[in-house]
Amino acid sequence: MFRQFRSEVADALAAALAREDLPTDDLGIEQPPEDMDATLASSVAFRLAGEVGAAPPQVAQQVADAVAVDGYDYLAAVDTAGPYVNFYTTDRYLTDTLETAVEADYGALPDRDTSVVVEHTSANPTGPVHVGRARNPIVGDAVANVLDMAGYDVDRHYYVNDAGRQMAVFTWAYERFDEDDLEEEPARDRIEYDLVRYYRKGNSFLEEADEEAVEEAEAEIQSILQGLEAGDEETYERVEEVVDAVLSGMKACLARLPAEFDEFVKETRFMRNSDTDDVAERLKETEYAVYEEDAWQLELDEWGIDKNLVFLRSDGTSLYTTRDLAHHEWKFENYDRAVTVLGEDHKLQADQLDAALELLGNDTDQLGHVIYSYVNLPEGKMSTRQGTGVMLDDLLDESIQRAREEVESRLGDRIRNDELEEEDIDRIARQVGIGAVRYDIVSKQPTKAITFRWDQALDFEAQSAPYVQYVHARCCGILDEADEAGISVTERVDADDLEAPEAEELLREIARFPSVIEAAAEDKTPHVVATYTRELADAYNAFYRECPVLSADSAEVRNARIGLVKASKHTMANALDVLGVEAPDSM
């Protein structure tokens, strides 16, 4: 309903400006300031003041007088408040919202008949997933979810780097060393924790061994790289054994978030089918290709990039970006749009990729990037462990444990009275603990660096995952009570029967949800959905405090409020689902 109302406001406002011979290029439609009762407002008077030669409040009044509200379903009235033109809804707006929002799929937009591939995570298969990279699967999964809910046909891809030097070193080390050569035990009983020890051993050997031994090792590593480039099947099989084993463990870690994928696309695919060779030859033929410092490079000054893109070494081996160019051309052939989620350290690479794709004749409007900054941990246990860094598994384990302690503290009486079984406590701790990690990370604007703090992430009273999850649990509790009492709402409920400003305000917040999904999908910004869940939770809690549901004054009010609780439940569940956060039935 909100999307239709906004469209009606835009139509009415554009028509009014046209009648006044004023430009309609920027209507300035926005959420009104909190002290205004309108559903939408326009700040267009600020833009037009200079052109009209009058103060913004006078211009706003001139525009409001020109707006005609007849013939619209949801646009009822217009007035002004200082420089703002305010727009108000009809009674039908709220009733139609309530009727629609009680459906389980509320918020899902119509099918757009547009395919999108979202590539995210794509961490090199060299060992366990590091917490510093945890933002990629969390943000990437949420981007894919919001596009899916917005009506796009979405595939989720993980691009596997199985052809670079790192994998050649890993393969060599795995074949070269035995268990007895390794100094430490695996940090966790899963295969990537076992195998990463060989990778570390190989790197330390290359740093510390004598010159002759290093030269011999480097020759073996180079032969692996050359074998991959030449399409040698035996070499592929050797590397694949290591890659697939490590990747299987990484998948198990990512499934805990959860972050799942439709396809794991290996970069060797584009070497074996000669697409990489084709890209390299086409790049050589462009006027921007130069052979310098024993390598083929692209000069990209024309695109504002002052660092050349090296796409082919002197020995004929390709680079990651060359293979990724072939990968992206494959995406363009198979999908209408492509979205890639990248860390901030890949920003230059993304710019070079875009320029090279354009050089190759591709429509780069098909491609979008989501660039994120990294997750830091505060000083303390999680940030001072020995080794190469904190793993995502460690963060999830500790979050679940902390959530369990909080749940046991809050629900002590119910636990002592045997109202909750052990499996209930485990479920709630997992839902809250992992939800806290995901929500805290996805709720921040991706380009801003964040420090994960336990006291904020697991705060049941503040605007955190438990705070918004608790709204869903409360809704479920009320609906279960209604069901146990034999109260069912089958007839069409009327929003006029809600009889409380807090109930109406909650319904207006619910009405915004589809437009929030639309905006988040358009800009690839799932954090705005997280912001919305906090605003929805605030509105619901005000309703919960002030508006009895099952003990309402009349059956009509009770039924309308039960309908509102059901609408709140579906809205919060679907918003959390977009964020990849579970919606507990009880807490």
mmCIF file with all atom_site columns, C-alpha atoms in Angstrom, residues 499 548-558 561:
data_model
loop_
_atom_site.group_PDB
_atom_site.id
_atom_site.type_symbol
_atom_site.label_atom_id
_atom_site.label_alt_id
_atom_site.label_comp_id
_atom_site.label_asym_id
_atom_site.label_entity_id
_atom_site.label_seq_id
_atom_site.pdbx_PDB_ins_code
_atom_site.Cartn_x
_atom_site.Cartn_y
_atom_site.Cartn_z
_atom_site.occupancy
_atom_site.B_iso_or_equiv
_atom_site.pdbx_formal_charge
_atom_site.auth_seq_id
_atom_site.auth_comp_id
_atom_site.auth_asym_id
_atom_site.auth_atom_id
_atom_site.pdbx_PDB_model_num
ATOM 1  C CA . GLU A 1 499 ? -8.956  2.222   18.392 1.00 0.00 ? 499 GLU A CA 1
ATOM 2  C CA . PRO A 1 548 ? -4.472  -5.016  25.323 1.00 0.00 ? 548 PRO A CA 1
ATOM 3  C CA . VAL A 1 549 ? -5.122  -7.651  22.666 1.00 0.00 ? 549 VAL A CA 1
ATOM 4  C CA . LEU A 1 550 ? -6.936  -10.695 24.035 1.00 0.00 ? 550 LEU A CA 1
ATOM 5  C CA . SER A 1 551 ? -8.542  -8.631  26.819 1.00 0.00 ? 551 SER A CA 1
ATOM 6  C CA . ALA A 1 552 ? -9.625  -5.797  24.503 1.00 0.00 ? 552 ALA A CA 1
ATOM 7  C CA . ASP A 1 553 ? -12.925 -4.016  25.227 1.00 0.00 ? 553 ASP A CA 1
ATOM 8  C CA . SER A 1 554 ? -14.850 -5.655  22.374 1.00 0.00 ? 554 SER A CA 1
ATOM 9  C CA . ALA A 1 555 ? -14.613 -8.590  19.980 1.00 0.00 ? 555 ALA A CA 1
ATOM 10 C CA . GLU A 1 556 ? -14.161 -6.178  17.073 1.00 0.00 ? 556 GLU A CA 1
ATOM 11 C CA . VAL A 1 557 ? -11.182 -4.443  18.701 1.00 0.00 ? 557 VAL A CA 1
ATOM 12 C CA . ARG A 1 558 ? -9.734  -7.778  19.819 1.00 0.00 ? 558 ARG A CA 1
ATOM 13 C CA . ARG A 1 561 ? -5.533  -6.233  17.168 1.00 0.00 ? 561 ARG A CA 1
#
